[in-house]
Tab-separated table of C-alpha atoms and ligand atoms in Angstrom:
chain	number	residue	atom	x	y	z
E	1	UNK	CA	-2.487	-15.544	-21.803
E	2	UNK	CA	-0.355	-14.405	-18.358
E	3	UNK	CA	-2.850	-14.256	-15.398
E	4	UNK	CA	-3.380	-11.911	-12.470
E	5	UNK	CA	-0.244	-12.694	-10.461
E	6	UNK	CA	-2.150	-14.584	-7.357
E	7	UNK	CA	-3.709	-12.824	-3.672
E	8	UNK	CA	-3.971	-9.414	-6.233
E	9	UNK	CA	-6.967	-8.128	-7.562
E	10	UNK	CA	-8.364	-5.975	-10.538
E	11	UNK	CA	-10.646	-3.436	-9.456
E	12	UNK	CA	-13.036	-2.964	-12.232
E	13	UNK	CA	-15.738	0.203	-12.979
E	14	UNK	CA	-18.889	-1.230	-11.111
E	15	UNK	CA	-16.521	-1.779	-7.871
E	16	UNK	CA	-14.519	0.958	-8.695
E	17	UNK	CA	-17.650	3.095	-7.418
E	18	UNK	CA	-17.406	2.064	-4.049
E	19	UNK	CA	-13.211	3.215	-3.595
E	20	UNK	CA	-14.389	6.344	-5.142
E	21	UNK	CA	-17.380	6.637	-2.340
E	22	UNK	CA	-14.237	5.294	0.481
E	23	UNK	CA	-11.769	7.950	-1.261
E	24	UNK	CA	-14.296	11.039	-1.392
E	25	UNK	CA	-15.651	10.043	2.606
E	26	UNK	CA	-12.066	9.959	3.371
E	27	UNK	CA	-11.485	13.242	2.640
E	28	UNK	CA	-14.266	14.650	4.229
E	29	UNK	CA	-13.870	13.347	7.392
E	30	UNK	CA	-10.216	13.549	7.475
E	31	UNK	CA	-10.446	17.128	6.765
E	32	UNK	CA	-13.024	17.436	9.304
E	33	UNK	CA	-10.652	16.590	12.137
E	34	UNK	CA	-7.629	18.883	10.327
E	35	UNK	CA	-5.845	16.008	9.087
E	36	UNK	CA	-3.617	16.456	5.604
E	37	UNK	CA	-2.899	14.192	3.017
E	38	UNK	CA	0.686	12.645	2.571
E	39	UNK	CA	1.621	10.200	0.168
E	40	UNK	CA	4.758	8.322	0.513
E	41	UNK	CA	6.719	5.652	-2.248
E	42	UNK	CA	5.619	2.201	-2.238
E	43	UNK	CA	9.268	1.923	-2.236
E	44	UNK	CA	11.383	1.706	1.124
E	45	UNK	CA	14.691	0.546	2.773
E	46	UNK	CA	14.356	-2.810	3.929
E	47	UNK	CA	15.719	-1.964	7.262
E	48	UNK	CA	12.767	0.517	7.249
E	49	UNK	CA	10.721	-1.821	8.372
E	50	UNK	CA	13.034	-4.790	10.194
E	51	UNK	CA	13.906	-1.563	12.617
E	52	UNK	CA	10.367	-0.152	12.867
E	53	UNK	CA	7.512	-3.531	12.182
E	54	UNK	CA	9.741	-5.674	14.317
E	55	UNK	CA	12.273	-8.122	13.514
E	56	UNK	CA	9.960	-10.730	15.343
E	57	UNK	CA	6.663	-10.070	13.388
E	58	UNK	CA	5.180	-12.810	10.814
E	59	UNK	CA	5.112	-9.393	8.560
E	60	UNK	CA	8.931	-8.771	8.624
E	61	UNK	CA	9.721	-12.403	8.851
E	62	UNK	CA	8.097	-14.181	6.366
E	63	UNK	CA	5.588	-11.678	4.456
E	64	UNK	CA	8.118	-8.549	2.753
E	65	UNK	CA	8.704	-8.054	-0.760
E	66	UNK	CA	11.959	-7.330	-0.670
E	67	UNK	CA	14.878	-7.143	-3.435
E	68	UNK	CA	17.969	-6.317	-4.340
E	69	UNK	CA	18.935	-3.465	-6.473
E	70	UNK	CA	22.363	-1.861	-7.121
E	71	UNK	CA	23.398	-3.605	-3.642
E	72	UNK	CA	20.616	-1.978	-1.821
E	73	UNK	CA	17.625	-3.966	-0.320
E	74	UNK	CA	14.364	-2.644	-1.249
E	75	UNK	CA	10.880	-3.651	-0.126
E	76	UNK	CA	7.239	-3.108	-1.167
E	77	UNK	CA	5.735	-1.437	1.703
E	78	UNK	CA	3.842	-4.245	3.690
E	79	UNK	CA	1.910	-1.130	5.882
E	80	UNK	CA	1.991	2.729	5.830
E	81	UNK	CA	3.143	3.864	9.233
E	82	UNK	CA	6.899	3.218	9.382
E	83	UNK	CA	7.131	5.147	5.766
E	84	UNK	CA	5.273	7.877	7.273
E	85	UNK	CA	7.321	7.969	10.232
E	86	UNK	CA	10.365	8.284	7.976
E	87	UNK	CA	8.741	11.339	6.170
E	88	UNK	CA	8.149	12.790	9.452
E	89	UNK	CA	11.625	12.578	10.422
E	90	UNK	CA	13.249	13.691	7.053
E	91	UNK	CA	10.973	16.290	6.368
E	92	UNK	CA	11.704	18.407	9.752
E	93	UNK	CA	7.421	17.865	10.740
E	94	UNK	CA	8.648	17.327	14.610
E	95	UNK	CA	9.539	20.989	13.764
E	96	UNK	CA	5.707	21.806	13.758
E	97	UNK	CA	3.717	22.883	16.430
E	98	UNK	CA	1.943	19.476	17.228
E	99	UNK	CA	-0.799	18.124	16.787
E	100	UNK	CA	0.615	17.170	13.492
E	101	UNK	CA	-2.216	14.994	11.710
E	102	UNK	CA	-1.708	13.251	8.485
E	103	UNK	CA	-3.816	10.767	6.694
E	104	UNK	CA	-3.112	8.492	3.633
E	105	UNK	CA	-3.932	5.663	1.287
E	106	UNK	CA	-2.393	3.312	-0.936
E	107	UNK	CA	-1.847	-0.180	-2.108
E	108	UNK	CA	0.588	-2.471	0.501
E	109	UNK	CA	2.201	-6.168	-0.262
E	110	UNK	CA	2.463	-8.820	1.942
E	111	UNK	CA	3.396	-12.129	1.455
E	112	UNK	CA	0.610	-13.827	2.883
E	113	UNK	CA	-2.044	-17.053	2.177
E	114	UNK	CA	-4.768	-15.243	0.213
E	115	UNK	CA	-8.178	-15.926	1.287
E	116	UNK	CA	-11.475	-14.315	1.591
E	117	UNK	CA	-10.460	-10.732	2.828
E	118	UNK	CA	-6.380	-11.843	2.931
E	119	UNK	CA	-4.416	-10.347	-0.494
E	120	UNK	CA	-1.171	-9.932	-1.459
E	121	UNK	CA	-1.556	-6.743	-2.426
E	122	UNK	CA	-4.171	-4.506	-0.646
E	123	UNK	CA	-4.863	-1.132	0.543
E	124	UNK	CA	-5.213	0.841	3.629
E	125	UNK	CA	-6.136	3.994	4.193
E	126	UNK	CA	-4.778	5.268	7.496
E	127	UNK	CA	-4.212	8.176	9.955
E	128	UNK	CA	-1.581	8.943	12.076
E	129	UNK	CA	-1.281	11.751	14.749
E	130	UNK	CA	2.491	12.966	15.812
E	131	UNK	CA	3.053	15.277	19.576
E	132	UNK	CA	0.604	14.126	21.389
E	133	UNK	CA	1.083	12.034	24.664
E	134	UNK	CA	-2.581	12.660	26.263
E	135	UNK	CA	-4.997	10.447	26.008
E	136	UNK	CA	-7.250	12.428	24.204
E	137	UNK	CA	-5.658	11.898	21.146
E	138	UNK	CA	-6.183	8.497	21.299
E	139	UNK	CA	-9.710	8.694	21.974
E	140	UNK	CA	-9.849	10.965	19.060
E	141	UNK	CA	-8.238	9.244	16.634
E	142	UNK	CA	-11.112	6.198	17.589
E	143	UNK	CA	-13.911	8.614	17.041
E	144	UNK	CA	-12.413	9.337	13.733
E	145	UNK	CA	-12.660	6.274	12.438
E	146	UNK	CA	-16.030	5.407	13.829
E	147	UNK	CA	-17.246	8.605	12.141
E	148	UNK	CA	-15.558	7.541	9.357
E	149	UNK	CA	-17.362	4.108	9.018
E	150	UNK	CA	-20.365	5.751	9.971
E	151	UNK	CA	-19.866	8.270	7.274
E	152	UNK	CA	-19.902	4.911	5.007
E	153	UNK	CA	-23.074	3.910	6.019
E	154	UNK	CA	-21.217	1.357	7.831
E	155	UNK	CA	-22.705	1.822	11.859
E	156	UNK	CA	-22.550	-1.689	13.633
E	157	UNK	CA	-19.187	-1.969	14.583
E	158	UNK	CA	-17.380	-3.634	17.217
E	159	UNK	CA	-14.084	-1.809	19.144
E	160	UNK	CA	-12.002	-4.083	20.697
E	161	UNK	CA	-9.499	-2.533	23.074
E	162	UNK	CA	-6.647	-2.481	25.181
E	163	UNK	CA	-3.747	-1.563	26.837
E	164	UNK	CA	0.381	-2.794	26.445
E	165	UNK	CA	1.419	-0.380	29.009
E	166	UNK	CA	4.563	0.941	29.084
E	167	UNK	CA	7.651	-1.030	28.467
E	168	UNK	CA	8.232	-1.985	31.901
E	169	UNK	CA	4.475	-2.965	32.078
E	170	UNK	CA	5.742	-5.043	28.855
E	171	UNK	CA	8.160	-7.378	30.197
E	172	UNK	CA	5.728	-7.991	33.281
E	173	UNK	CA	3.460	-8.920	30.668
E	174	UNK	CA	5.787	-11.049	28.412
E	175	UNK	CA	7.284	-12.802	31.985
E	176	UNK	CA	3.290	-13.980	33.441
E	177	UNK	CA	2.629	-14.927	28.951
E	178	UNK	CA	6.118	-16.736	29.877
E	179	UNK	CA	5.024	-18.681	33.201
E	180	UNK	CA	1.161	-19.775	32.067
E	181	UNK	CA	2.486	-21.599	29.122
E	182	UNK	CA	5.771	-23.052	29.888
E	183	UNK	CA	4.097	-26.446	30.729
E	184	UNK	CA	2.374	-26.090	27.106
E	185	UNK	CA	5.458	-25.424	24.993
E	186	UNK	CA	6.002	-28.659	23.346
E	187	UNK	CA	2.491	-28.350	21.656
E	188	UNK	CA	3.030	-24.934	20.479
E	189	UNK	CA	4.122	-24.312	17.281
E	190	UNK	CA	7.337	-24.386	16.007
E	191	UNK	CA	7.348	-20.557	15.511
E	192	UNK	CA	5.645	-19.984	18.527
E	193	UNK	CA	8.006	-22.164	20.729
E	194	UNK	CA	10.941	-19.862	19.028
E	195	UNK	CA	8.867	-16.922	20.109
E	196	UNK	CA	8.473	-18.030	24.027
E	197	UNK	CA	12.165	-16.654	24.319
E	198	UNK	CA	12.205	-13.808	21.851
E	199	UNK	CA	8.861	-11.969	22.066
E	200	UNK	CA	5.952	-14.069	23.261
E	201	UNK	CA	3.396	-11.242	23.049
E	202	UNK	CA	3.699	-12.714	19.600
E	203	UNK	CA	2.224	-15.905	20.755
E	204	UNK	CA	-0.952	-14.248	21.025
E	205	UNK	CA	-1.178	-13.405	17.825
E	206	UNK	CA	-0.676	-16.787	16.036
E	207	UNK	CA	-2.810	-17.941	12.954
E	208	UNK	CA	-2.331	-21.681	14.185
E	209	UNK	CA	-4.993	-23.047	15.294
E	210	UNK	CA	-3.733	-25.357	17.647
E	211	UNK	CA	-2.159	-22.804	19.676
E	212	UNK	CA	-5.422	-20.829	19.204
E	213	UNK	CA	-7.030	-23.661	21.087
E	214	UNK	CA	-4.182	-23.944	24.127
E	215	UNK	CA	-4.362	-20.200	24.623
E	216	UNK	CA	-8.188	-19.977	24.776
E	217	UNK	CA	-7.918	-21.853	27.999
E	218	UNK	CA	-6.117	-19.105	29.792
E	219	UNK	CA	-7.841	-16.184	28.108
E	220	UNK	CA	-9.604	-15.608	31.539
E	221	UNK	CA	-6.150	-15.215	33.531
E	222	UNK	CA	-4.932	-11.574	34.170
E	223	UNK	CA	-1.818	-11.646	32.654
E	224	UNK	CA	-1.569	-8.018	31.595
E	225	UNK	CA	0.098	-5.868	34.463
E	226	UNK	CA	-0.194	-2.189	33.927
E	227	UNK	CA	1.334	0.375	36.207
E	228	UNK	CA	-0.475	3.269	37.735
E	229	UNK	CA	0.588	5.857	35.269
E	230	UNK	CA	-0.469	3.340	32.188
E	231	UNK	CA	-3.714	2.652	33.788
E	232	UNK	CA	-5.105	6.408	34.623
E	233	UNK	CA	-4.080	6.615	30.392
E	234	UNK	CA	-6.397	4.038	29.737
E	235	UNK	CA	-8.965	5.263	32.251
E	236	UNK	CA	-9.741	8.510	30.398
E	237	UNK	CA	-9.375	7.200	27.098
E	238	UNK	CA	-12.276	4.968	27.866
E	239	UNK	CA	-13.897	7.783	29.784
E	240	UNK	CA	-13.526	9.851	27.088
E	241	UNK	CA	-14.846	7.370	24.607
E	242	UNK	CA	-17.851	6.889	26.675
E	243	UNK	CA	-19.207	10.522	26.741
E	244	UNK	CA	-18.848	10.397	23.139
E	245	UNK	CA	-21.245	6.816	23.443
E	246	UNK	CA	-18.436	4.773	21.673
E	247	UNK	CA	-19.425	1.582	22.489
E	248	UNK	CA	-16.195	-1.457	22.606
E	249	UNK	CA	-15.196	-4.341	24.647
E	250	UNK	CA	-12.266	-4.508	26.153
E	251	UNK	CA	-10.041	-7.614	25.260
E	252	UNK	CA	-6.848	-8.313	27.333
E	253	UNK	CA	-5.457	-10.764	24.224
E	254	UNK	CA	-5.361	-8.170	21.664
E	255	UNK	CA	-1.634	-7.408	21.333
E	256	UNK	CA	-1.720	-6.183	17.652
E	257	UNK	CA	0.819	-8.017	14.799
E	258	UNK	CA	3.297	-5.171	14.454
E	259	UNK	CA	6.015	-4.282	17.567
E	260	UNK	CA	6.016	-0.696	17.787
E	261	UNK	CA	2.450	-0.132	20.005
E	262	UNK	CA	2.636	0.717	23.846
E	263	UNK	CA	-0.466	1.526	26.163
E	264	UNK	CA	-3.642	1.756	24.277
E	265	UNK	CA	-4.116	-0.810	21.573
E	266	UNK	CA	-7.264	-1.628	19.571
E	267	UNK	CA	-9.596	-2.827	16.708
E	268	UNK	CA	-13.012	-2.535	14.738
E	269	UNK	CA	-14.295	-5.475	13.741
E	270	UNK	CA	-17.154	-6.767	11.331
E	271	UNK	CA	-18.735	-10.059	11.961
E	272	UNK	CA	-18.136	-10.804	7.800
E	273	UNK	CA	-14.801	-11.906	7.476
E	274	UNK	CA	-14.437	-15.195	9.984
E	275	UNK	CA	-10.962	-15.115	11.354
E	276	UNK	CA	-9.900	-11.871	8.480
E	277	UNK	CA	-12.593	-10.073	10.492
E	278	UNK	CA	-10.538	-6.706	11.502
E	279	UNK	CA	-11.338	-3.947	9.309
E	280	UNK	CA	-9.475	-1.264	11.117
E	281	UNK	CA	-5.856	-2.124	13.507
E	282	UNK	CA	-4.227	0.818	15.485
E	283	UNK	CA	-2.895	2.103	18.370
E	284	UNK	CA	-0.491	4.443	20.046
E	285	UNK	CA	3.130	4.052	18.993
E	286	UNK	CA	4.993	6.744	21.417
E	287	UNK	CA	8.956	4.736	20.921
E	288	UNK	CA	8.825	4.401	16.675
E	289	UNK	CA	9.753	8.039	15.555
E	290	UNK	CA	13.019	8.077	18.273
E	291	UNK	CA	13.712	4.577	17.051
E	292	UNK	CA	13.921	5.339	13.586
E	293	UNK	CA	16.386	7.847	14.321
E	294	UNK	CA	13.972	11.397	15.125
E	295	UNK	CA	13.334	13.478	18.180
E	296	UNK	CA	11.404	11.258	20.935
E	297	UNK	CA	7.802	12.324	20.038
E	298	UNK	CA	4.364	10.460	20.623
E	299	UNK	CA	2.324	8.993	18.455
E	300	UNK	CA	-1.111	7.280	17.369
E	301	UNK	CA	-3.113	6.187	14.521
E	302	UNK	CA	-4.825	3.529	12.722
E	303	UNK	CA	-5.096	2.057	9.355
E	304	UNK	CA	-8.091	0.409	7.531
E	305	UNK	CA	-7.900	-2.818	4.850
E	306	UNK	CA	-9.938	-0.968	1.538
E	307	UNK	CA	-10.752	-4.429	0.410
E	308	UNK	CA	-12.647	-5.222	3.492
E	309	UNK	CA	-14.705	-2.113	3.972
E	310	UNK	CA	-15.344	-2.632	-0.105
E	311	UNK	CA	-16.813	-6.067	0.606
E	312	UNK	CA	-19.042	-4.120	3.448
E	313	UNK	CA	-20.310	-1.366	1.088
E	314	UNK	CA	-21.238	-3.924	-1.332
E	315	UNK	CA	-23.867	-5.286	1.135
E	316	UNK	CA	-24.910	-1.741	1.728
E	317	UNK	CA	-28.068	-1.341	-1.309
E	318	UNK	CA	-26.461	1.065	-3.414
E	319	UNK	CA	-27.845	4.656	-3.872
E	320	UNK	CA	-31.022	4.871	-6.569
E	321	UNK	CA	-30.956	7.594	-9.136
E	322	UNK	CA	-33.355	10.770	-8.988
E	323	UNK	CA	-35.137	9.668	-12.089
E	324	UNK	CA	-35.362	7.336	-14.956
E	325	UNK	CA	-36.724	8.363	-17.934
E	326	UNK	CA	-38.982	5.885	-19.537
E	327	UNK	CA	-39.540	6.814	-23.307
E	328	UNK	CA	-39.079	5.591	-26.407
E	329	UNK	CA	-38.126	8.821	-28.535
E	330	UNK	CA	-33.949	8.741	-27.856
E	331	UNK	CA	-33.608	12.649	-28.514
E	332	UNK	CA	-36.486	13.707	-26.274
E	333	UNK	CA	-34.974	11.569	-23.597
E	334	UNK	CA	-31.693	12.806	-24.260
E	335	UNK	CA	-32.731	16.651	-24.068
E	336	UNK	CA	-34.959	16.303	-20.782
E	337	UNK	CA	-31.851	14.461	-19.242
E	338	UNK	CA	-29.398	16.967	-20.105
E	339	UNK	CA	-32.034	19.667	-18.483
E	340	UNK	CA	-32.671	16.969	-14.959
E	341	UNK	CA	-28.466	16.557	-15.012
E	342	UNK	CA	-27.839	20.560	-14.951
E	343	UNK	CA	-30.075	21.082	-12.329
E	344	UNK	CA	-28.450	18.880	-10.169
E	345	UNK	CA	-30.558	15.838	-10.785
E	346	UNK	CA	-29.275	12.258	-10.950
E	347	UNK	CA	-30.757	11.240	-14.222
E	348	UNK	CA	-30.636	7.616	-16.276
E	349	UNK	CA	-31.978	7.152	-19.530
E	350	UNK	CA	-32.372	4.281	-22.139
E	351	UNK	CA	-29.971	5.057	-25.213
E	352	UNK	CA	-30.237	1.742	-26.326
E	353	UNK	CA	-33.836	1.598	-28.028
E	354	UNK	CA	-34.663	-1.118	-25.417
E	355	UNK	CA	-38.813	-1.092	-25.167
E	356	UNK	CA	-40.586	0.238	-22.672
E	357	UNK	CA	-41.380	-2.637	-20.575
E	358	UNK	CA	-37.997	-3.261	-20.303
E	359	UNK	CA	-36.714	0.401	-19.659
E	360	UNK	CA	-39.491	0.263	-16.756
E	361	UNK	CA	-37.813	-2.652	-14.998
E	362	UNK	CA	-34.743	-0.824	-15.410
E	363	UNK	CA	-35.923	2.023	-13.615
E	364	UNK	CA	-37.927	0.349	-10.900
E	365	UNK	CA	-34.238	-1.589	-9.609
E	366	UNK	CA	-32.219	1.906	-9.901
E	367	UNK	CA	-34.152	4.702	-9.605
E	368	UNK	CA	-36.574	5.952	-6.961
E	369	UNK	CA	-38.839	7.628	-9.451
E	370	UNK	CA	-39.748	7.016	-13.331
E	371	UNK	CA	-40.460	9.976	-16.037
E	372	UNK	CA	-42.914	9.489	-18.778
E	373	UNK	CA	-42.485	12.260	-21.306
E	374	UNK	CA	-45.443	13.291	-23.456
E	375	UNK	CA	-46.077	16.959	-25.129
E	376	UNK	CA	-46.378	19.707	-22.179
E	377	UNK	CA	-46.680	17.807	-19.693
E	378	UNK	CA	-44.963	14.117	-18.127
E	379	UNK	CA	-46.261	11.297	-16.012
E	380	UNK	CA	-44.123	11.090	-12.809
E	381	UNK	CA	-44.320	7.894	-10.594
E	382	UNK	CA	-42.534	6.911	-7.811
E	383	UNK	CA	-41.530	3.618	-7.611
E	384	UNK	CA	-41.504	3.145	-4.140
E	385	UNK	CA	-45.522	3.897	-3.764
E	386	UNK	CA	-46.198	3.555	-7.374
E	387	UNK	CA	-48.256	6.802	-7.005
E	388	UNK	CA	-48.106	8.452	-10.285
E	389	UNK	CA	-49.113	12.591	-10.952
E	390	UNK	CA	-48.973	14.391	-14.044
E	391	UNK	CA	-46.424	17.651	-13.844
E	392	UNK	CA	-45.981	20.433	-16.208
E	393	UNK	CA	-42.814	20.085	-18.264
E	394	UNK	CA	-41.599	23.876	-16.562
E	395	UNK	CA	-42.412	22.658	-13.180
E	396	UNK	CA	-40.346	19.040	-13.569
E	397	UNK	CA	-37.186	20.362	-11.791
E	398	UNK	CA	-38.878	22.154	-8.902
E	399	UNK	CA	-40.921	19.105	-8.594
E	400	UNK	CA	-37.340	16.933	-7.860
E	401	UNK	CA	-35.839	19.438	-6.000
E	402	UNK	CA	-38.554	19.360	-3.652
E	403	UNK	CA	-38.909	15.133	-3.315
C	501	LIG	P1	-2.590	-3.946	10.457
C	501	LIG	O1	-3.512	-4.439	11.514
C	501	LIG	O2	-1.484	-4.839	10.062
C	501	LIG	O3	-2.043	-2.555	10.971
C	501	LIG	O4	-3.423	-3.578	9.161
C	501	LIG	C1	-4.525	-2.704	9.232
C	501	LIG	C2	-5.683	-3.257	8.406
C	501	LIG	O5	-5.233	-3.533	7.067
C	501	LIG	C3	-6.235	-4.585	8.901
C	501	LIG	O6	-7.160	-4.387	9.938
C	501	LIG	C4	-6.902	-5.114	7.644
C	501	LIG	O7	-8.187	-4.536	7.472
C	501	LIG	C5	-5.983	-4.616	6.539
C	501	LIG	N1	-5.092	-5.713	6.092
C	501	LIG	C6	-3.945	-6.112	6.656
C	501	LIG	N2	-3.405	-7.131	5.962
C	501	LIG	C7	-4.232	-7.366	4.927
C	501	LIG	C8	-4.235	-8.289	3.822
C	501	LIG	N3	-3.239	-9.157	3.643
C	501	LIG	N4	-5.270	-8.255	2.959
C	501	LIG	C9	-6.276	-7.357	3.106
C	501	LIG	N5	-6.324	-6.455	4.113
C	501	LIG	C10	-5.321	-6.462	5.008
C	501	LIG	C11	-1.180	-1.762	10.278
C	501	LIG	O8	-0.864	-1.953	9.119
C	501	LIG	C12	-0.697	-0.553	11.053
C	501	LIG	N6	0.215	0.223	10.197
C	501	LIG	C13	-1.879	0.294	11.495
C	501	LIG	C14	-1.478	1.514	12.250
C	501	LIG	C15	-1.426	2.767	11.783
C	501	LIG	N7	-1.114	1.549	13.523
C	501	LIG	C16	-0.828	2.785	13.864
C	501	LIG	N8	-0.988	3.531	12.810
């Protein structure tokens, strides 16, 4: 037999509820803010990403799928933004009056150590927001995805935030990252001490844990210059995050794994995952779509890991039924089921012949009332009180509609 290739995953039918219940809240809420679905290969050019992840990122470095084909180099898409940025561009959207808004979801590969909440091939689902230098938009595309957790049932969230600045704010930034740890080079690791020249921002972001441990003691030193300009766009966005009672903490270390973000920069975390513990990364991205070759436009967005917010949902209890229907005649089950279902009511029934006892054990883990059919009229209990009345068979429906 050839197994699952390893760090991928089969999604079978009892899980498979919960992407349906992510899939179906996506689209509400998306559509809510005016945002339209785009879908985009799996398939890019290579130099897709080298030119719009970074050259200097772990992603483009050591995590692509890439391959050769008739002398081209293709790679499996390791995140969504740079192909979406590409769309933009080729399909003349800088041509529309912005806001443009688009929102999408999808599997993405990267080479990485799979762990708890780390595969090699996961999904996001994402949002990204073209014309729009204010800082509204980046408080609004935070709101969207705290309504969109929310929407999940998913309310104690943590936004971590903060600000790159500009680019000249940038190579303040990488200079001061530069000076605190020059004495501490020789313990770094070897990819962080090639790093320290080329982008030490990087450093920040290291999985080692040794460096971990030599940057935690200067996590307290301001190392993050931002110039006026940068600063009053950070000032509003958390002023406008705190009239809408977003709550976050703002963390001066969070630098994000992919190159393209300037100014605001952020996360939402879950305590669940241990060090995989982001759920959503994002941030404003104003230099990618000029970069990869379009008019200079601003940007923002984020993108969510599916497999985490699945492994959240499945702590969430999952919703009971209307009714169970505790009988042991199949066909009068059947027929009162198919009335319950048209009406609108979510309806389970025992096909199986099981007995009674164990149909009513059934119904007391799934449903939030059980049905006990008998001539004109049926015994209905609900399982949370275990208060049972009897109800005319012609007044069944109106009874559920109205509980
Ligand atoms: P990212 O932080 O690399 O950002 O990924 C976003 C989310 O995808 C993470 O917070 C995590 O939940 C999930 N994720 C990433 N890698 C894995 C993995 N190996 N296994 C499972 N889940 C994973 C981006 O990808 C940017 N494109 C986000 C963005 C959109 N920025 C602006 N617009």
């Amino acid at each position: 037999m050839t197994n699952i290739v390893k760090g991928t995953k089969d999604i079978l039918p009892a899980e498979a509820a919960l992407w349906q219940t992510m899939e179906s809240a996506a689209l509400k809420v998306f559509g809510r803010y005016g945002y339209g679905e785009i879908r985009t290969p799996i398939l890019e050019h290579t130099e897709l990403f080298a030119r719009g992840v970074g050259e200097t990122t772990d992603i483009v470095n050591k995590e692509m799928y890439t391959f050769e084909k008739s002398g081209r180099s293709l790679t499996l898409r390791p995140e969504g933004t740079a192909g979406v940025v590409r769309s933009f561009i080729e399909n003349g959207m800088h041509r529309l009056s912005p806001p443009v808004k688009l929102w999408y979801k999808g599997p993405m590969f990267r080479y990485e150590r799979p762990q708890a909440g780390r595969l090699r091939q996961f999904h996001q689902v994402g949002a990204e927001v073209f014309g729009i230098e204010g800082p509204a938009a980046d408080a609004e595309v935070i709101l969207l995805a705290v309504d969109y957790l929310n929407a999940l049932g998913l309310p104690d969230l943590e936004v971590e935030l903060n600000t790159l600045g500009c680019s000249a704010c940038r190579e303040d930034y990488k200079n001061n990252i530069r000076g605190v740890l020059k004495s501490e080079l020789k313990d770094l690791c070897p990819d962080c001490q090639s790093r320290y020249d080329k982008n030490p921002l990087r450093i920040l972001d290291c999985k080692n844990l040794q460096c971990n441990a030599i940057l935690a003691g200067f996590l307290n030193q301001p190392m993050n210059p931002i110039c006026d300009e940068c600063g009053a766009h950070f000032d509003e966005v958390k002023k406008l995050l705190d009239a809408q009672n977003v709550k976050y903490n703002l963390n001066n270390t969070l630098v994000r794994g992919l190159d393209y973000y300037n100014r605001t920069v952020f996360e939402i975390k879950f305590g669940l995952f241990g060090s995989q513990n982001a759920v959503c990364g994002g941030g404003r991205y104003d230099g990618l779509v000029k970069t990869l070759g379009g008019p200079d436009t601003p940007a923002v967005g984020w993108a969510m890991g599916m497999e985490r917010l699945a492994s959240l949902l499945e702590l969430i209890e999952p919703e009971k039924t209307d009714a169970y229907i505790v009988c042991d005649d199949t066909s009068a089950a059947f027929t009162l089921a198919s009335q319950l279902r048209t009406a609108g009511i979510t309806t389970e029934t025992d096909l199986s012949g099981k007995k009674i006892q164990k149909q009513l054990e059934k119904a007391a883990k799934t449903a939030r009332y059980a049905i006990f059919p008998g001539g004109k009229q049926a015994g209905v209990k609900n399982l949370a009180t275990g208060e049972q009345v009897s109800i005319a068979n012609e007044d069944l429906i109106s009874y559920f509609q109205n509980n």
